[in-house]
Coordinates of C-alpha atoms and ligand atoms in Angstrom, one line a residue:
X1 CA 0.0 0.0 0.0
X2 CA 1.8 3.1 -1.3
X3 CA 1.0 6.5 0.1
X4 CA 2.3 9.3 -2.1
X5 CA 1.3 11.9 0.5
X6 CA 3.1 10.6 3.5
X7 CA 6.4 12.4 3.2
X8 CA 5.2 15.5 1.6
X9 CA 2.2 16.8 3.4
X10 CA 1.1 17.6 7.0
X11 CA -1.5 15.6 9.0
X12 CA -4.6 17.6 8.1
X13 CA -3.8 17.5 4.4
X14 CA -3.3 13.7 4.5
X15 CA -6.5 13.3 6.5
X16 CA -8.5 14.9 3.6
X17 CA -6.5 13.6 0.6
X18 CA -4.5 10.5 1.3
X19 CA -5.9 7.6 -0.7
X20 CA -8.9 9.7 -1.5
X21 CA -8.2 11.0 -5.0
X22 CA -11.2 12.0 -7.1
X23 CA -13.0 8.9 -8.5
X24 CA -11.3 8.1 -11.9
X25 CA -14.5 7.0 -13.6
X26 CA -16.9 9.7 -12.6
X27 CA -14.7 12.5 -11.2
X28 CA -16.6 12.4 -7.9
X29 CA -14.5 14.4 -5.5
X30 CA -15.5 12.3 -2.5
X31 CA -14.6 8.6 -2.3
X32 CA -17.8 6.9 -3.4
X33 CA -19.7 4.5 -1.2
X34 CA -19.2 1.1 -3.0
X35 CA -22.1 -0.6 -1.2
X36 CA -21.7 -3.9 -3.0
X37 CA -20.9 -7.3 -1.7
X38 CA -19.4 -8.6 -5.0
X39 CA -17.6 -7.4 -8.2
X40 CA -18.0 -8.4 -11.8
X41 CA -15.1 -10.5 -13.2
X42 CA -14.1 -10.3 -16.9
X43 CA -13.0 -13.9 -16.8
X44 CA -12.6 -16.4 -13.9
X45 CA -10.2 -14.7 -11.5
X46 CA -9.7 -11.7 -13.8
X47 CA -11.0 -8.5 -12.1
X48 CA -10.1 -4.9 -11.3
X49 CA -8.6 -5.7 -7.9
X50 CA -11.7 -6.5 -5.9
X51 CA -13.7 -9.7 -6.0
X52 CA -15.7 -9.8 -2.8
X53 CA -16.2 -7.2 -0.1
X54 CA -15.1 -9.2 2.9
X55 CA -11.7 -9.6 1.1
X56 CA -11.5 -6.0 -0.1
X57 CA -13.7 -3.0 -1.2
X58 CA -12.6 0.4 -2.6
X59 CA -14.3 2.4 0.1
X60 CA -12.8 0.3 2.8
X61 CA -9.4 0.4 1.1
X62 CA -9.5 4.2 1.0
X63 CA -10.1 4.2 4.8
X64 CA -7.3 1.7 5.4
X65 CA -4.8 3.7 3.3
X66 CA -5.7 7.0 5.0
X67 CA -5.4 5.5 8.5
X68 CA -2.0 4.0 7.6
X69 CA -0.9 7.4 6.4
X70 CA -2.1 9.2 9.5
X71 CA -0.3 6.8 11.8
X72 CA 2.9 7.0 9.7
X73 CA 2.5 3.4 8.9
X74 CA 2.5 1.4 5.7
X75 CA -0.4 -1.1 6.0
X76 CA -3.9 -0.3 7.4
X77 CA -6.6 -2.9 8.1
X78 CA -10.2 -1.9 8.9
X79 CA -12.5 -3.9 11.1
X80 CA -16.2 -3.9 12.2
X81 CA -15.2 -2.8 15.7
X82 CA -12.2 -2.2 17.9
X83 CA -12.8 -5.6 19.4
X84 CA -12.8 -7.1 15.9
X85 CA -9.4 -5.6 15.4
X86 CA -8.2 -7.1 18.7
X87 CA -9.6 -10.6 18.2
X88 CA -8.2 -10.8 14.6
X89 CA -4.8 -9.6 15.8
X90 CA -4.8 -12.2 18.6
X91 CA -5.9 -15.1 16.5
X92 CA -3.4 -14.2 13.8
X93 CA -0.4 -14.0 16.0
X94 CA -0.7 -16.4 18.9
X95 CA -0.7 -20.2 19.5
X96 CA -1.7 -22.2 22.5
X97 CA 1.0 -22.0 25.2
X98 CA 1.9 -18.3 24.3
X99 CA 1.9 -15.6 27.0
X100 CA 1.0 -11.9 26.6
X101 CA 1.7 -9.0 29.0
X102 CA -1.2 -6.6 29.1
X103 CA -1.5 -3.2 30.8
X104 CA -3.5 -3.6 34.1
X105 CA -6.0 -0.8 33.3
X106 CA -6.8 -1.6 29.6
X107 CA -10.3 -1.1 28.3
X108 CA -12.7 -3.6 30.1
X109 CA -13.6 -5.3 26.8
X110 CA -9.9 -6.0 26.2
X111 CA -9.6 -7.4 29.7
X112 CA -12.7 -9.6 29.2
X113 CA -11.4 -10.9 25.8
X114 CA -8.0 -11.9 27.2
X115 CA -9.4 -13.5 30.4
X116 CA -12.7 -14.9 29.4
X117 CA -12.3 -15.9 25.8
X118 CA -8.6 -16.1 24.7
X119 CA -7.6 -18.1 27.8
X120 CA -9.9 -20.9 26.6
X121 CA -7.6 -21.3 23.6
X122 CA -4.5 -21.7 25.8
X123 CA -3.1 -18.2 25.6
X124 CA -2.4 -16.7 28.9
X125 CA -2.4 -13.0 29.7
X126 CA -0.7 -11.3 32.7
X127 CA -1.9 -7.9 33.7
X128 CA 0.9 -5.5 34.7
X129 CA 1.3 -1.9 35.7
X130 CA 3.0 -0.7 32.5
X131 CA 4.3 2.5 34.2
X132 CA 6.6 0.3 36.3
X133 CA 9.4 -1.1 34.0
X134 CA 10.7 -3.3 36.7
X135 CA 7.3 -5.0 37.1
X136 CA 7.1 -5.5 33.3
X137 CA 10.6 -6.9 33.1
X138 CA 10.0 -9.4 35.9
X139 CA 6.7 -10.6 34.4
X140 CA 8.4 -11.6 31.1
X141 CA 8.6 -15.4 30.6
X142 CA 10.3 -17.6 28.0
X143 CA 6.9 -18.0 26.3
X144 CA 6.0 -14.3 26.3
X145 CA 5.2 -13.1 22.8
X146 CA 3.9 -9.5 23.1
X147 CA 3.4 -6.5 25.3
X148 CA 0.0 -4.9 24.8
X149 CA -1.0 -1.5 26.4
X150 CA -2.9 1.7 26.2
X151 CA -1.5 5.2 26.8
X152 CA -3.1 7.4 28.1
X153 CA -5.0 4.8 30.1
X154 CA -8.7 4.7 30.9
X155 CA -10.1 6.2 33.1
X156 CA -7.1 7.6 35.1
X157 CA -5.0 8.8 32.1
X158 CA -1.7 7.2 33.2
X159 CA 1.0 7.4 30.6
X160 CA 3.5 4.7 29.5
X161 CA 6.9 5.9 28.3
X162 CA 6.6 4.4 24.8
X163 CA 10.3 4.6 23.9
X164 CA 11.4 3.0 27.1
X165 CA 8.9 0.2 26.8
X166 CA 9.9 -0.5 23.1
X167 CA 13.6 -0.7 24.3
X168 CA 12.6 -3.3 26.9
X169 CA 10.5 -5.3 24.4
X170 CA 13.3 -5.3 21.8
X171 CA 15.7 -6.6 24.4
X172 CA 13.5 -9.6 25.0
X173 CA 12.5 -10.0 21.4
X174 CA 8.8 -9.3 22.0
X175 CA 6.2 -7.7 19.8
X176 CA 4.6 -4.5 20.9
X177 CA 1.1 -3.3 20.4
X178 CA -0.4 0.0 21.5
X179 CA -4.1 0.8 21.6
X180 CA -3.9 4.4 20.5
X181 CA -7.6 5.1 20.7
X182 CA -7.4 7.7 23.5
X183 CA -4.7 9.8 21.9
X184 CA -5.7 9.4 18.2
X185 CA -3.1 9.6 15.5
X186 CA -3.2 13.4 15.7
X187 CA -1.6 13.4 19.1
X188 CA 0.7 10.4 19.1
X189 CA 2.2 8.0 16.5
X190 CA 3.6 5.0 18.3
X191 CA 4.9 3.4 15.1
X192 CA 7.4 6.3 14.7
X193 CA 8.7 5.4 18.2
X194 CA 9.3 1.8 17.3
X195 CA 6.1 0.1 18.2
X196 CA 5.2 -2.8 15.9
X197 CA 1.4 -2.6 15.8
X198 CA -1.2 0.2 16.5
X199 CA -4.8 -0.6 17.3
X200 CA -7.8 1.7 17.2
X201 CA -11.4 1.7 18.1
X202 CA -12.3 4.1 15.3
X203 CA -15.7 4.3 17.0
X204 CA -14.1 7.1 19.1
X205 CA -12.1 10.1 17.9
X206 CA -11.4 8.8 14.4
X207 CA -15.1 8.4 13.5
X208 CA -15.7 11.4 15.8
X209 CA -19.5 11.7 15.6
X210 CA -20.8 8.8 17.7
X211 CA -22.6 7.4 14.7
X212 CA -20.4 4.5 13.6
X213 CA -18.6 1.5 15.2
X214 CA -15.2 0.4 13.8
X215 CA -11.7 -0.7 14.5
X216 CA -8.3 -0.7 12.8
X217 CA -4.8 -2.2 12.9
X218 CA -1.8 -0.4 11.4
X219 CA 1.7 -1.7 10.8
X220 CA 4.8 -0.1 9.6
X221 CA 6.8 -3.0 8.2
X222 CA 6.0 -5.9 5.9
X223 CA 6.8 -8.8 8.1
X224 CA 3.3 -9.2 9.7
X225 CA 1.3 -8.0 6.7
X226 CA 0.5 -11.4 5.1
X227 CA -0.6 -13.0 8.4
X228 CA -2.8 -10.1 9.3
X229 CA -4.3 -9.7 5.9
X230 CA -5.0 -13.5 5.8
X231 CA -6.8 -13.5 9.1
X232 CA -8.7 -10.3 8.4
X233 CA -10.3 -12.1 5.4
X234 CA -10.5 -15.5 7.1
X235 CA -12.1 -14.3 10.4
X236 CA -14.5 -11.9 8.6
X237 CA -14.6 -9.1 11.3
X238 CA -14.5 -6.7 8.3
X239 CA -16.4 -3.5 8.2
X240 CA -19.4 -2.7 6.1
X241 CA -18.7 -0.2 3.2
X242 CA -21.1 2.3 4.6
X243 CA -19.5 2.2 8.1
X244 CA -16.1 2.7 6.4
X245 CA -17.5 5.6 4.3
X246 CA -18.8 7.3 7.5
X247 CA -15.5 6.7 9.3
X248 CA -13.6 8.2 6.3
X249 CA -15.9 11.3 6.4
X250 CA -15.2 11.7 10.1
X251 CA -11.5 11.2 9.6
X252 CA -11.3 14.2 7.3
X253 CA -11.8 16.6 10.3
X254 CA -9.8 14.7 12.9
X255 CA -7.0 17.3 13.2
X256 CA -9.5 20.2 13.5
X257 CA -11.6 18.3 16.0
X258 CA -8.7 17.2 18.1
X259 CA -7.4 20.8 18.4
X260 CA -10.8 21.8 19.7
X261 CA -11.1 18.8 22.0
X262 CA -7.7 19.6 23.5
X263 CA -8.4 23.3 23.9
X264 CA -11.7 22.8 25.6
X265 CA -10.3 20.0 27.8
X266 CA -7.3 22.1 28.9
X267 CA -9.5 25.0 29.8
X268 CA -12.0 22.9 31.8
X269 CA -9.2 20.9 33.5
X270 CA -7.7 24.2 34.8
X271 CA -11.0 25.5 35.9
X272 CA -12.0 22.3 37.7
X273 CA -8.6 22.1 39.4
X274 CA -9.2 25.6 40.9
X275 CA -12.8 24.8 42.1
X276 CA -13.3 24.3 45.8
X277 CA -15.8 21.5 45.3
X278 CA -13.2 19.4 43.4
X279 CA -10.9 17.0 45.2
X280 CA -8.5 16.5 42.2
X281 CA -8.3 16.5 38.5
X282 CA -6.3 14.2 36.3
X283 CA -5.3 15.6 32.9
X284 CA -2.0 15.1 31.2
X285 CA -1.8 18.7 30.2
X286 CA -1.8 19.9 33.8
X287 CA 1.5 20.4 35.6
X288 CA 0.0 18.5 38.5
X289 CA -0.2 15.3 36.4
X290 CA 2.6 13.1 37.7
X291 CA 3.7 12.4 34.1
X292 CA 3.2 15.9 32.6
X293 CA 6.8 16.0 31.3
X294 CA 6.4 12.7 29.6
X295 CA 3.1 13.9 28.1
X296 CA 4.8 16.9 26.6
X297 CA 7.4 14.7 25.0
X298 CA 5.2 11.9 23.8
X299 CA 1.9 13.6 22.9
X300 CA 3.2 15.9 20.2
X301 CA 0.2 18.1 19.5
X302 CA -1.9 18.3 22.7
X303 CA -3.1 16.4 25.7
X304 CA -6.4 15.0 24.5
X305 CA -10.1 15.5 25.3
X306 CA -10.4 13.1 28.3
X307 CA -10.4 14.3 31.9
X308 CA -10.8 12.3 35.1
X309 CA -12.1 14.3 38.1
X310 CA -12.9 13.5 41.7
X311 CA -15.5 15.7 43.2
X312 CA -15.6 16.3 46.9
X313 CA -17.8 13.8 48.8
X314 CA -18.7 10.4 47.5
X315 CA -20.8 8.6 45.0
X316 CA -24.0 10.6 45.9
X317 CA -22.3 13.9 45.1
X318 CA -20.7 12.5 41.9
X319 CA -24.1 11.2 40.7
X320 CA -25.9 14.4 41.5
X321 CA -23.3 16.5 39.7
X322 CA -23.8 14.3 36.6
X323 CA -27.6 14.7 36.8
X324 CA -27.4 18.5 37.0
X325 CA -25.2 18.8 33.8
X326 CA -27.3 20.0 30.9
X327 CA -24.8 19.9 27.9
X328 CA -22.7 16.9 29.0
X329 CA -24.7 13.7 28.3
X330 CA -24.6 10.9 30.8
X331 CA -23.3 8.1 28.6
X332 CA -20.4 5.6 28.0
X333 CA -18.0 5.9 25.1
X334 CA -15.9 8.9 24.2
X335 CA -14.3 10.9 21.4
X336 CA -17.4 12.3 19.7
X337 CA -18.1 15.9 19.0
X338 CA -20.6 16.0 21.9
X339 CA -19.5 16.1 25.6
X340 CA -20.1 13.0 27.7
X341 CA -19.8 12.3 31.4
X342 CA -19.8 8.9 33.1
X343 CA -19.1 7.3 36.4
X344 CA -16.4 4.6 35.9
X345 CA -17.2 2.8 39.1
X346 CA -20.8 2.2 38.1
X347 CA -20.5 2.2 34.4
X348 CA -17.5 1.4 32.2
X349 CA -15.5 -0.3 35.0
X350 CA -18.4 -1.9 36.9
X351 CA -17.1 -5.4 36.3
X352 CA -13.7 -4.6 37.7
X353 CA -13.0 -6.4 41.0
X354 CA -13.5 -4.0 43.9
X355 CA -9.9 -4.5 45.2
X356 CA -8.5 -3.8 41.7
X357 CA -10.7 -0.7 41.5
X358 CA -9.1 0.6 44.8
X359 CA -5.6 -0.3 43.5
X360 CA -6.3 1.6 40.2
X361 CA -7.8 4.6 42.0
X362 CA -11.3 4.2 40.6
X363 CA -13.0 5.7 43.6
X364 CA -16.7 6.4 44.2
X365 CA -16.3 10.1 43.6
X366 CA -14.5 9.7 40.3
X367 CA -16.0 10.9 37.0
X368 CA -14.7 10.7 33.5
X369 CA -15.4 13.5 31.1
X370 CA -15.1 13.2 27.3
X371 CA -14.9 16.8 26.4
X372 CA -16.5 17.6 23.1
X373 CA -16.1 20.5 20.7
X374 CA -19.1 22.6 21.7
X375 CA -18.4 26.2 22.7
X376 CA -15.9 26.2 25.6
X377 CA -17.7 28.9 27.5
X378 CA -20.9 27.0 27.4
X379 CA -19.3 23.9 28.7
X380 CA -17.7 25.8 31.5
X381 CA -21.0 27.4 32.4
X382 CA -22.6 24.0 32.4
X383 CA -20.0 22.6 34.9
X384 CA -20.3 25.8 37.0
X385 CA -24.1 25.5 37.4
X386 CA -24.0 21.7 38.1
X387 CA -21.3 22.1 40.8
X388 CA -23.1 25.1 42.2
X389 CA -26.4 23.1 42.4
X390 CA -24.7 20.3 44.3
X391 CA -22.4 22.2 46.6
X392 CA -23.8 25.8 46.7
X393 CA -20.2 27.0 46.4
X394 CA -18.4 29.8 44.4
X395 CA -18.5 29.5 40.6
X396 CA -15.7 27.9 38.6
X397 CA -13.5 30.6 37.0
Ligands
PLP401 C1 -9.4 2.1 24.5 C2 -10.4 1.3 23.8 N1 -10.0 0.3 23.0 C3 -10.9 -0.6 22.4 C4 -12.2 -0.4 22.5 C5 -13.2 -1.4 21.8 O1 -13.7 -0.7 20.7 P1 -15.1 -1.0 20.0 O2 -16.1 -0.6 21.0 O3 -15.1 -0.2 18.8 O4 -15.2 -2.5 19.8 C6 -12.7 0.6 23.3 C7 -14.2 0.8 23.5 O5 -14.7 1.6 24.3 C8 -11.8 1.5 24.0 O6 -12.2 2.5 24.8

């Protein structure tokens, strides 16, 4: 998959044009939606590059090429969901008896897949605090094949030093995979730091409008291309052309949206941190974040749209605050243009063992904000009025 735009143009230009040339037959400026399951063949096995949509489709291929370009990779593979990307990757690369090291606070669905599904096939996962290189090093076994992690993590936005972890993995001849969903390719390109595989839930920032579910894998070198391509087709967790078309449309504005997400989130994080009703705020862009220096080094264009905040009091105050918000919608998921709020302890992380929740810092008063791209002053006013309604304290400034 060749990308003529990669070296020459900046992110936002690639997002709009990479692998999206005007349609050669009609001149359509926007990549057409090839909503077809099959393609005419001139003779048996003679066709224009596509024979059946599970194996390949021009709309899906445009999305795959553009994603590869934005992650500074060479090969992109689209899937029906982020979980479809993970299951395909796992079935493509591992055999019974293999062992994988996984971040201890990865997305709950990832945890569920490794513990409740993949384990049945004889592949064991150990969950490790990836911010502790010593713990990671001592968890490596002779049968360990890969280190899999997220950075920033969910919900507490811990960062992993990508270059340090790549060095450790290389020393032990292990593959590395980063789920880059929270950062998006606009803020962080792990492949340029030596990571082997990037995974996305394109449902989030990449699609960006909370109207389509999808996933992706991206590779930089050729060695894993054949095996991933083979399993993408064999397992069939491939996306529908319309879902790919919607995702591609969202992708065009990723840079613009991410700048707005980051700007709004930084402003709200600062305001929340100064509010008397707030116990603490976790946002990589704040100097109070324990890994702020690493965030500056690793997240090249901003600190993202996710904020974790502990309000004063307990679960009752946290839930009342959410109920008083008018613009922020109480919902799971993240990365859309609209602002969302959720209570990790009761929602996204409900199935996490109570002791693990305590260890990870998922307290009863913790809330997660996915800051959207509405007007920043309106979002601030919304938070102000909701905090004032719960605590009757001074306004956030
Ligand atoms: C970080 C992360 N990775 C992967 C997934 C799974 O993606 P999907 O819901 O598209 O299957 C999610 C979903 O919330 C996620 O937050």
